[in-house]
mmCIF file of C-alpha atoms in Angstrom:
data_model
loop_
_atom_site.group_PDB
_atom_site.id
_atom_site.type_symbol
_atom_site.label_atom_id
_atom_site.label_comp_id
_atom_site.label_asym_id
_atom_site.label_seq_id
_atom_site.Cartn_x
_atom_site.Cartn_y
_atom_site.Cartn_z
ATOM 1 C CA MET A 262 -25.274 -6.535 4.728
ATOM 2 C CA ASN A 263 -28.803 -6.075 3.790
ATOM 3 C CA PRO A 264 -30.540 -6.677 0.224
ATOM 4 C CA THR A 265 -30.369 -3.009 -0.217
ATOM 5 C CA ALA A 266 -26.879 -2.458 0.307
ATOM 6 C CA ILE A 267 -26.037 -5.601 -1.630
ATOM 7 C CA LYS A 268 -27.838 -4.179 -4.552
ATOM 8 C CA SER A 269 -25.949 -1.003 -4.254
ATOM 9 C CA ILE A 270 -22.779 -2.357 -4.714
ATOM 10 C CA LEU A 271 -23.776 -4.907 -7.730
ATOM 11 C CA PRO A 272 -22.895 -2.501 -10.371
ATOM 12 C CA GLY A 273 -19.503 -1.359 -9.391
ATOM 13 C CA LEU A 274 -18.261 -4.943 -8.081
ATOM 14 C CA ILE A 275 -19.327 -6.424 -11.534
ATOM 15 C CA LEU A 276 -17.302 -3.170 -13.329
ATOM 16 C CA CYS A 277 -14.351 -4.269 -11.179
ATOM 17 C CA GLY A 278 -14.794 -8.067 -11.886
ATOM 18 C CA ILE A 279 -15.035 -7.449 -15.691
ATOM 19 C CA LEU A 280 -11.859 -5.533 -15.484
ATOM 20 C CA ALA A 281 -10.095 -8.018 -13.440
ATOM 21 C CA PHE A 282 -11.147 -10.807 -16.006
ATOM 22 C CA SER A 283 -10.012 -8.496 -18.626
ATOM 23 C CA ALA A 284 -6.664 -8.427 -16.927
ATOM 24 C CA GLN A 285 -6.184 -11.758 -16.366
ATOM 25 C CA ALA A 286 -6.635 -12.680 -20.061
ATOM 26 C CA LEU A 287 -4.325 -9.894 -21.346
ATOM 27 C CA SER A 288 -1.557 -11.147 -18.630
ATOM 28 C CA ASN A 289 -1.454 -14.617 -20.300
ATOM 29 C CA LEU A 290 -0.836 -13.340 -23.755
ATOM 30 C CA PRO A 291 2.539 -14.620 -25.182
ATOM 31 C CA VAL A 292 3.665 -10.785 -25.818
ATOM 32 C CA LEU A 293 3.489 -9.969 -21.940
ATOM 33 C CA LYS A 294 5.378 -13.006 -20.915
ATOM 34 C CA GLY A 295 8.778 -11.779 -22.207
ATOM 35 C CA HIS A 296 11.766 -10.773 -20.144
ATOM 36 C CA PHE A 297 9.520 -8.160 -18.036
ATOM 37 C CA PRO A 298 5.984 -9.576 -18.335
ATOM 38 C CA VAL A 299 3.204 -7.416 -16.993
ATOM 39 C CA GLY A 300 1.088 -9.300 -14.326
ATOM 40 C CA ALA A 301 -2.614 -9.178 -13.751
ATOM 41 C CA VAL A 302 -2.484 -6.769 -10.661
ATOM 42 C CA MET A 303 -0.705 -4.312 -12.531
ATOM 43 C CA LEU A 304 -2.877 -4.628 -15.456
ATOM 44 C CA ALA A 305 -5.955 -4.238 -13.755
ATOM 45 C CA ILE A 306 -4.915 -0.909 -11.972
ATOM 46 C CA LEU A 307 -3.485 0.318 -15.736
ATOM 47 C CA LEU A 308 -7.359 -0.580 -16.824
ATOM 48 C CA GLY A 309 -8.918 0.781 -14.093
ATOM 49 C CA THR A 310 -7.586 4.105 -14.246
ATOM 50 C CA ALA A 311 -7.799 4.321 -18.388
ATOM 51 C CA THR A 312 -11.534 3.527 -17.773
ATOM 52 C CA ARG A 313 -12.030 6.117 -15.157
ATOM 53 C CA GLN A 314 -10.375 8.658 -17.512
ATOM 54 C CA PHE A 315 -11.600 7.854 -20.501
ATOM 55 C CA ILE A 316 -15.478 6.491 -20.118
ATOM 56 C CA PRO A 317 -18.053 8.195 -17.724
ATOM 57 C CA ILE A 318 -18.609 6.415 -14.454
ATOM 58 C CA GLY A 319 -22.101 6.766 -13.216
ATOM 59 C CA THR A 320 -22.613 7.236 -9.791
ATOM 60 C CA SER A 321 -24.452 3.775 -9.357
ATOM 61 C CA MET A 322 -21.062 2.676 -9.623
ATOM 62 C CA GLU A 323 -19.483 4.330 -6.846
ATOM 63 C CA PRO A 324 -20.164 2.279 -3.958
ATOM 64 C CA GLY A 325 -19.099 -0.968 -5.302
ATOM 65 C CA ILE A 326 -16.219 0.550 -6.214
ATOM 66 C CA ARG A 327 -15.473 1.879 -2.818
ATOM 67 C CA PHE A 328 -16.643 -1.810 -1.430
ATOM 68 C CA ALA A 329 -13.928 -3.361 -3.725
ATOM 69 C CA PHE A 330 -11.073 -1.053 -2.746
ATOM 70 C CA LYS A 331 -11.611 -0.749 0.771
ATOM 71 C CA ARG A 332 -13.361 -4.510 1.881
ATOM 72 C CA VAL A 333 -11.981 -6.805 -0.894
ATOM 73 C CA LEU A 334 -8.279 -5.353 -0.636
ATOM 74 C CA ARG A 335 -8.593 -5.986 2.932
ATOM 75 C CA LEU A 336 -9.592 -9.427 2.627
ATOM 76 C CA GLY A 337 -7.100 -10.184 -0.282
ATOM 77 C CA VAL A 338 -4.420 -8.809 1.699
ATOM 78 C CA ALA A 339 -5.271 -10.713 4.691
ATOM 79 C CA GLY A 340 -5.639 -13.536 2.033
ATOM 80 C CA LEU A 341 -1.817 -13.174 1.491
ATOM 81 C CA GLY A 342 -1.426 -15.288 4.528
ATOM 82 C CA PHE A 343 -2.017 -18.531 2.797
ATOM 83 C CA SER A 344 1.272 -17.879 0.794
ATOM 84 C CA LEU A 345 3.417 -17.472 4.178
ATOM 85 C CA THR A 346 4.463 -19.732 6.871
ATOM 86 C CA PHE A 347 6.628 -19.161 10.036
ATOM 87 C CA ASN A 348 9.706 -19.611 7.999
ATOM 88 C CA ASP A 349 9.400 -17.336 5.624
ATOM 89 C CA ILE A 350 8.597 -14.664 8.463
ATOM 90 C CA GLU A 351 11.759 -16.168 10.404
ATOM 91 C CA ALA A 352 13.860 -15.019 7.139
ATOM 92 C CA VAL A 353 13.055 -11.482 7.767
ATOM 93 C CA GLY A 354 12.635 -11.342 11.536
ATOM 94 C CA PHE A 355 14.915 -8.995 13.679
ATOM 95 C CA ARG A 356 16.383 -7.386 10.588
ATOM 96 C CA GLY A 357 12.738 -6.500 9.491
ATOM 97 C CA LEU A 358 11.452 -4.991 12.223
ATOM 98 C CA LEU A 359 14.814 -2.676 12.628
ATOM 99 C CA LEU A 360 14.103 -1.564 8.748
ATOM 100 C CA ASP A 361 11.193 -0.775 9.077
ATOM 101 C CA THR A 362 11.610 1.230 12.669
ATOM 102 C CA ALA A 363 14.536 3.189 11.067
ATOM 103 C CA LEU A 364 12.185 3.972 7.794
ATOM 104 C CA ILE A 365 9.444 5.267 9.864
ATOM 105 C CA THR A 366 11.630 6.847 12.298
ATOM 106 C CA GLY A 367 13.826 8.555 9.727
ATOM 107 C CA THR A 368 10.943 9.649 7.649
ATOM 108 C CA TYR A 369 9.266 11.845 10.440
ATOM 109 C CA PHE A 370 12.587 13.465 10.927
ATOM 110 C CA PHE A 371 13.254 14.892 7.545
ATOM 111 C CA ALA A 372 9.394 15.357 7.850
ATOM 112 C CA LEU A 373 10.142 17.872 10.885
ATOM 113 C CA ALA A 374 13.264 19.269 8.525
ATOM 114 C CA LEU A 375 10.882 19.986 5.794
ATOM 115 C CA ARG A 376 8.248 21.418 8.051
ATOM 116 C CA ARG A 377 10.891 24.038 8.984
ATOM 117 C CA TRP A 378 12.706 24.553 5.533
ATOM 118 C CA MET A 379 9.825 25.010 3.148
ATOM 119 C CA ASP A 380 7.250 26.622 5.813
ATOM 120 C CA LEU A 381 4.627 23.990 5.248
ATOM 121 C CA GLY A 382 2.404 24.860 8.104
ATOM 122 C CA LYS A 383 1.888 22.510 11.129
ATOM 123 C CA ASP A 384 -0.303 19.393 9.889
ATOM 124 C CA LEU A 385 0.620 19.508 5.908
ATOM 125 C CA PRO A 386 4.244 17.785 6.648
ATOM 126 C CA TRP A 387 2.599 15.153 9.339
ATOM 127 C CA LEU A 388 -0.026 14.214 7.233
ATOM 128 C CA ILE A 389 2.373 13.293 3.942
ATOM 129 C CA ALA A 390 4.771 11.696 6.253
ATOM 130 C CA THR A 391 2.226 9.678 7.651
ATOM 131 C CA GLY A 392 1.168 8.442 4.206
ATOM 132 C CA THR A 393 4.298 7.815 2.977
ATOM 133 C CA ALA A 394 5.530 6.183 5.893
ATOM 134 C CA ILE A 395 2.792 3.915 6.858
ATOM 135 C CA CYS A 396 0.042 2.997 4.072
ATOM 136 C CA GLY A 397 -0.696 5.576 2.010
ATOM 137 C CA ALA A 398 -3.961 7.469 1.676
ATOM 138 C CA SER A 399 -5.607 5.711 4.499
ATOM 139 C CA ALA A 400 -3.045 6.651 6.763
ATOM 140 C CA VAL A 401 -3.558 10.221 5.809
ATOM 141 C CA VAL A 402 -7.194 9.927 6.898
ATOM 142 C CA ALA A 403 -5.832 8.105 9.893
ATOM 143 C CA ALA A 404 -3.547 10.744 10.740
ATOM 144 C CA ASN A 405 -6.297 13.556 10.328
ATOM 145 C CA SER A 406 -8.509 11.850 13.044
ATOM 146 C CA VAL A 407 -5.866 13.215 15.122
ATOM 147 C CA LEU A 408 -4.741 16.469 13.472
ATOM 148 C CA LYS A 409 -7.811 17.896 12.489
ATOM 149 C CA ALA A 410 -6.264 19.972 9.133
ATOM 150 C CA LYS A 411 -7.875 21.734 6.835
ATOM 151 C CA ASP A 412 -9.921 19.733 4.177
ATOM 152 C CA GLU A 413 -7.807 21.134 1.399
ATOM 153 C CA GLU A 414 -4.516 19.908 2.923
ATOM 154 C CA VAL A 415 -6.057 16.247 3.296
ATOM 155 C CA ALA A 416 -6.921 16.187 -0.072
ATOM 156 C CA PHE A 417 -3.752 17.525 -1.285
ATOM 157 C CA SER A 418 -1.814 14.804 0.979
ATOM 158 C CA VAL A 419 -3.944 12.002 -0.393
ATOM 159 C CA ALA A 420 -3.179 13.282 -3.881
ATOM 160 C CA THR A 421 0.479 13.457 -3.489
ATOM 161 C CA VAL A 422 0.684 10.347 -1.822
ATOM 162 C CA THR A 423 -1.136 8.399 -4.450
ATOM 163 C CA LEU A 424 0.991 9.944 -7.170
ATOM 164 C CA PHE A 425 4.114 8.932 -6.037
ATOM 165 C CA GLY A 426 3.390 5.948 -4.607
ATOM 166 C CA THR A 427 2.029 5.129 -8.034
ATOM 167 C CA PHE A 428 5.588 6.278 -9.643
ATOM 168 C CA SER A 429 7.135 3.392 -7.489
ATOM 169 C CA MET A 430 4.843 0.562 -8.171
ATOM 170 C CA PHE A 431 5.981 0.868 -11.619
ATOM 171 C CA LEU A 432 9.693 2.154 -11.575
ATOM 172 C CA PHE A 433 10.717 -0.143 -8.733
ATOM 173 C CA PRO A 434 10.408 -3.374 -10.739
ATOM 174 C CA LEU A 435 12.242 -1.750 -13.629
ATOM 175 C CA ILE A 436 15.019 -0.355 -11.844
ATOM 176 C CA ALA A 437 15.193 -3.764 -9.859
ATOM 177 C CA HIS A 438 15.454 -5.791 -13.514
ATOM 178 C CA LEU A 439 17.527 -2.973 -14.969
ATOM 179 C CA GLY A 440 20.176 -3.122 -11.922
ATOM 180 C CA GLY A 441 19.773 -6.772 -11.117
ATOM 181 C CA ILE A 442 18.907 -6.117 -7.541
ATOM 182 C CA PRO A 443 18.863 -9.449 -5.409
ATOM 183 C CA VAL A 444 15.316 -10.668 -4.515
ATOM 184 C CA PRO A 445 15.355 -10.037 -0.478
ATOM 185 C CA ILE A 446 16.885 -6.670 -1.090
ATOM 186 C CA TYR A 447 14.159 -5.345 -3.636
ATOM 187 C CA GLY A 448 11.303 -7.105 -1.515
ATOM 188 C CA ALA A 449 12.285 -5.539 1.479
ATOM 189 C CA TRP A 450 13.234 -2.128 -0.392
ATOM 190 C CA ALA A 451 9.409 -2.405 -1.866
ATOM 191 C CA GLY A 452 8.021 -3.348 1.604
ATOM 192 C CA SER A 453 9.537 -0.858 3.517
ATOM 193 C CA SER A 454 9.501 2.190 0.723
ATOM 194 C CA ILE A 455 6.148 2.223 -1.517
ATOM 195 C CA HIS A 456 3.217 3.956 0.164
ATOM 196 C CA GLU A 457 0.121 1.713 -0.221
ATOM 197 C CA VAL A 458 -0.155 -1.882 0.146
ATOM 198 C CA ALA A 459 -1.734 -2.143 -2.913
ATOM 199 C CA GLN A 460 1.124 -0.570 -4.918
ATOM 200 C CA VAL A 461 3.637 -3.005 -2.962
ATOM 201 C CA ILE A 462 1.531 -5.859 -4.131
ATOM 202 C CA GLY A 463 1.439 -4.277 -7.686
ATOM 203 C CA ALA A 464 5.348 -3.709 -7.716
ATOM 204 C CA THR A 465 6.237 -7.183 -6.311
ATOM 205 C CA MET A 466 3.703 -9.838 -7.478
ATOM 206 C CA ASN A 467 5.639 -10.152 -10.633
ATOM 207 C CA ILE A 468 8.929 -10.443 -9.647
ATOM 208 C CA SER A 469 8.623 -13.323 -7.776
ATOM 209 C CA PRO A 470 7.218 -15.205 -4.695
ATOM 210 C CA LYS A 471 9.919 -14.773 -2.325
ATOM 211 C CA ALA A 472 10.200 -10.892 -3.537
ATOM 212 C CA LEU A 473 6.120 -10.741 -2.779
ATOM 213 C CA ASP A 474 6.500 -12.510 0.632
ATOM 214 C CA PHE A 475 9.225 -10.341 1.867
ATOM 215 C CA ALA A 476 7.241 -7.223 0.832
ATOM 216 C CA THR A 477 4.121 -8.251 2.217
ATOM 217 C CA ILE A 478 5.649 -9.160 5.549
ATOM 218 C CA LEU A 479 7.631 -5.342 5.887
ATOM 219 C CA LYS A 480 4.776 -3.577 4.501
ATOM 220 C CA LEU A 481 2.027 -5.090 6.821
ATOM 221 C CA THR A 482 4.854 -4.517 9.797
ATOM 222 C CA ARG A 483 4.784 -0.767 8.829
ATOM 223 C CA VAL A 484 0.671 -0.777 8.527
ATOM 224 C CA ALA A 485 0.756 -2.182 12.117
ATOM 225 C CA PHE A 486 2.839 0.876 13.283
ATOM 226 C CA LEU A 487 0.005 3.048 12.578
ATOM 227 C CA LEU A 488 -1.745 2.479 15.709
ATOM 228 C CA PRO A 489 1.638 3.966 17.608
ATOM 229 C CA VAL A 490 1.903 6.644 15.090
ATOM 230 C CA LEU A 491 -1.504 7.977 15.800
ATOM 231 C CA ILE A 492 -0.626 8.005 19.504
ATOM 232 C CA PHE A 493 2.694 9.899 18.397
ATOM 233 C CA LEU A 494 0.731 12.637 16.842
ATOM 234 C CA GLU A 495 -1.599 13.198 19.837
ATOM 235 C CA ILE A 496 1.558 13.642 22.009
ATOM 236 C CA LEU A 497 2.827 15.965 19.546
ATOM 237 C CA LEU A 498 -0.508 17.860 19.573
ATOM 238 C CA ILE A 499 -0.123 18.106 23.570
ATOM 239 C CA LYS A 500 3.504 19.282 23.398
ATOM 240 C CA GLU A 501 2.349 22.048 20.714
ATOM 241 C CA GLY A 502 -0.286 23.317 23.025
ATOM 242 C CA GLN A 503 -3.071 22.343 20.807
ATOM 243 C CA LYS A 504 -6.368 20.366 21.955
ATOM 244 C CA LEU A 505 -6.464 16.618 21.911
ATOM 245 C CA VAL A 506 -9.046 15.687 19.350
ATOM 246 C CA SER A 507 -9.123 11.843 19.194
ATOM 247 C CA ASN A 508 -9.720 9.314 21.960
ATOM 248 C CA LYS A 509 -9.224 5.642 22.407
ATOM 249 C CA THR A 510 -12.214 4.558 20.309
ATOM 250 C CA SER A 511 -11.055 6.642 17.266
ATOM 251 C CA ARG A 512 -7.646 4.823 17.731
ATOM 252 C CA ALA A 513 -9.626 1.593 17.717
ATOM 253 C CA GLU A 514 -11.397 2.535 14.734
ATOM 254 C CA HIS A 515 -8.438 3.108 12.653
ATOM 255 C CA PHE A 516 -6.470 -0.108 13.667
ATOM 256 C CA PRO A 517 -5.723 -2.384 10.803
ATOM 257 C CA TRP A 518 -7.718 -5.040 11.851
ATOM 258 C CA PHE A 519 -6.788 -7.048 8.551
ATOM 259 C CA VAL A 520 -3.294 -7.413 9.797
ATOM 260 C CA VAL A 521 -4.797 -9.679 12.459
ATOM 261 C CA GLY A 522 -6.410 -11.954 9.738
ATOM 262 C CA PHE A 523 -3.062 -11.980 7.714
ATOM 263 C CA ALA A 524 -1.239 -13.223 10.854
ATOM 264 C CA ALA A 525 -4.060 -15.910 11.462
ATOM 265 C CA LEU A 526 -3.894 -17.210 7.830
ATOM 266 C CA VAL A 527 -0.144 -17.586 8.412
ATOM 267 C CA ILE A 528 -0.637 -19.524 11.665
ATOM 268 C CA VAL A 529 -2.961 -21.735 9.528
ATOM 269 C CA ASN A 530 -0.615 -21.976 6.897
ATOM 270 C CA SER A 531 2.085 -22.824 9.129
ATOM 271 C CA VAL A 532 0.622 -25.563 10.989
ATOM 272 C CA HIS A 533 -1.039 -27.151 7.935
ATOM 273 C CA LEU A 534 -4.793 -27.340 8.942
ATOM 274 C CA ILE A 535 -5.855 -27.401 5.429
ATOM 275 C CA SER A 536 -4.489 -29.259 2.483
ATOM 276 C CA PRO A 537 -1.951 -28.418 0.084
ATOM 277 C CA ALA A 538 -4.230 -28.841 -2.770
ATOM 278 C CA LEU A 539 -6.859 -26.716 -1.087
ATOM 279 C CA THR A 540 -4.292 -23.900 0.097
ATOM 280 C CA VAL A 541 -3.215 -23.537 -3.905
ATOM 281 C CA GLN A 542 -6.797 -22.979 -4.802
ATOM 282 C CA LEU A 543 -7.170 -20.506 -2.138
ATOM 283 C CA GLN A 544 -3.948 -18.437 -3.095
ATOM 284 C CA HIS A 545 -5.396 -18.430 -6.684
ATOM 285 C CA LEU A 546 -8.556 -17.187 -5.123
ATOM 286 C CA ASP A 547 -6.744 -14.463 -3.347
ATOM 287 C CA THR A 548 -4.771 -13.448 -6.637
ATOM 288 C CA TRP A 549 -8.266 -13.053 -7.991
ATOM 289 C CA LEU A 550 -9.463 -10.656 -5.094
ATOM 290 C CA LEU A 551 -6.221 -8.672 -5.275
ATOM 291 C CA ALA A 552 -7.059 -7.983 -8.936
ATOM 292 C CA LEU A 553 -10.617 -6.756 -8.425
ATOM 293 C CA SER A 554 -9.596 -4.455 -5.585
ATOM 294 C CA MET A 555 -6.651 -3.064 -7.896
ATOM 295 C CA ALA A 556 -9.215 -2.176 -10.747
ATOM 296 C CA ALA A 557 -11.024 -0.382 -8.240
ATOM 297 C CA LEU A 558 -7.936 1.088 -7.139
ATOM 298 C CA GLY A 559 -7.518 2.597 -10.837
ATOM 299 C CA LEU A 560 -11.253 3.426 -10.753
ATOM 300 C CA GLU A 561 -10.622 5.558 -7.810
ATOM 301 C CA THR A 562 -7.601 7.354 -9.300
ATOM 302 C CA HIS A 563 -8.529 10.918 -10.566
ATOM 303 C CA LEU A 564 -5.563 11.919 -12.687
ATOM 304 C CA GLY A 565 -6.916 15.629 -12.462
ATOM 305 C CA ARG A 566 -7.342 16.021 -9.121
ATOM 306 C CA VAL A 567 -3.827 14.333 -8.356
ATOM 307 C CA LEU A 568 -2.156 16.522 -11.315
ATOM 308 C CA SER A 569 -3.687 19.696 -9.264
ATOM 309 C CA VAL A 570 -2.487 19.352 -5.902
ATOM 310 C CA GLY A 571 -0.693 22.572 -4.543
ATOM 311 C CA ARG A 572 3.108 22.998 -5.097
ATOM 312 C CA SER A 573 4.097 22.965 -1.613
ATOM 313 C CA ALA A 574 2.292 19.446 -0.814
ATOM 314 C CA MET A 575 3.636 18.435 -4.119
ATOM 315 C CA LEU A 576 7.304 19.484 -3.399
ATOM 316 C CA ALA A 577 7.231 18.123 0.189
ATOM 317 C CA GLY A 578 5.449 14.687 -1.343
ATOM 318 C CA PHE A 579 8.352 14.574 -3.881
ATOM 319 C CA TRP A 580 11.510 14.995 -1.316
ATOM 320 C CA LEU A 581 9.908 12.668 1.214
ATOM 321 C CA TRP A 582 9.578 10.017 -1.596
ATOM 322 C CA ILE A 583 12.772 10.509 -2.670
ATOM 323 C CA PHE A 584 14.172 10.361 0.683
ATOM 324 C CA VAL A 585 12.070 6.873 1.782
ATOM 325 C CA SER A 586 13.324 5.617 -1.715
ATOM 326 C CA LEU A 587 16.737 5.873 -1.047
ATOM 327 C CA TRP A 588 16.847 5.536 2.881
ATOM 328 C CA GLY A 589 14.874 2.410 2.207
ATOM 329 C CA LEU A 590 16.980 1.269 -0.443
ATOM 330 C CA ALA A 591 19.951 1.781 1.786
ATOM 331 C CA LEU A 592 18.766 0.191 4.676
ATOM 332 C CA SER A 593 17.585 -2.988 2.622
ATOM 333 C CA VAL A 594 21.196 -3.432 1.117
ATOM 334 C CA VAL A 595 22.812 -3.193 4.637
ATOM 335 C CA LEU A 596 20.313 -5.409 6.200
ATOM 336 C CA PHE A 597 19.840 -7.973 3.761
ATOM 337 C CA GLY A 598 22.513 -7.562 1.217
ATOM 338 C CA HIS A 599 24.493 -10.481 1.923
ATOM 339 C CA SER A 600 21.380 -12.763 1.440
ATOM 340 C CA PHE A 601 20.341 -14.970 -1.909
ATOM 341 C CA HIS A 602 20.643 -14.232 -5.530
ATOM 342 C CA GLY A 603 19.824 -11.631 -8.014
ATOM 343 C CA ILE A 604 16.047 -11.060 -9.962
#
């Protein structure tokens, strides 16, 4: 990165850093360490969102905010590999793969039903379904590289997925505490049902390390489904007689390479290539990076845009959210219900 580019991202990065430090300080207050404590990651999102709504953000801040949300978040997600080993992944194993496969497949079948029931057009249901089933707004954009939908449909889909994914981030932990949902069931539910990687982290990091581990593995498995999903959408276009608009290069560009980094760090952690003391420090650093990127996520959240989405997109997103939440919970109970203890 050249000096000019570094200079352009500094203001936004500094703002995100201030919000992350503030969130970390607030999370350590005794009043927030009760029965339902609020972690630094979730507080960073709230502070970022509040800042965006009530304080004018200059254009000079935007490059750094986008950098934190895209690049730093990917680094932070990859860094979660320092908290996992092969033994942790084995605990999820085939059941986790089966859960994600059933969840994603069911989501697309339900989207097909919505497409016919609500007369949503040819692209909107696939955009929202991809964002819901895979990895939120970034998956919507990736799907559009194949579908080439209308700009407003993409905007509606991104806003809808963001809105309901944010709802899940706050509602799932509350439901878990009120219902006494066991840790592995909750981790599986959150990892298989919440839209964005960032939202999954926010919904599980403050529950328990085990919930975060389960959710992280399952969520990143969902993210890895992005490439076959893009191929599926291309096949769908051919079947429906539309022009094929993407190629191998575009698929490679959208491949979530941070998943490879995550896997590499799991290997490093599993074979003990670094000392336990250094591993702990790297875990703390990763938590900081995630808080920084969560502050950026909040700063990227324009409530006005989210609330102004079209009625059809909102309803489609709502019903897909309800389906994924209930279907994901049912699958999690069936596949992981015999394990461990309550939260």
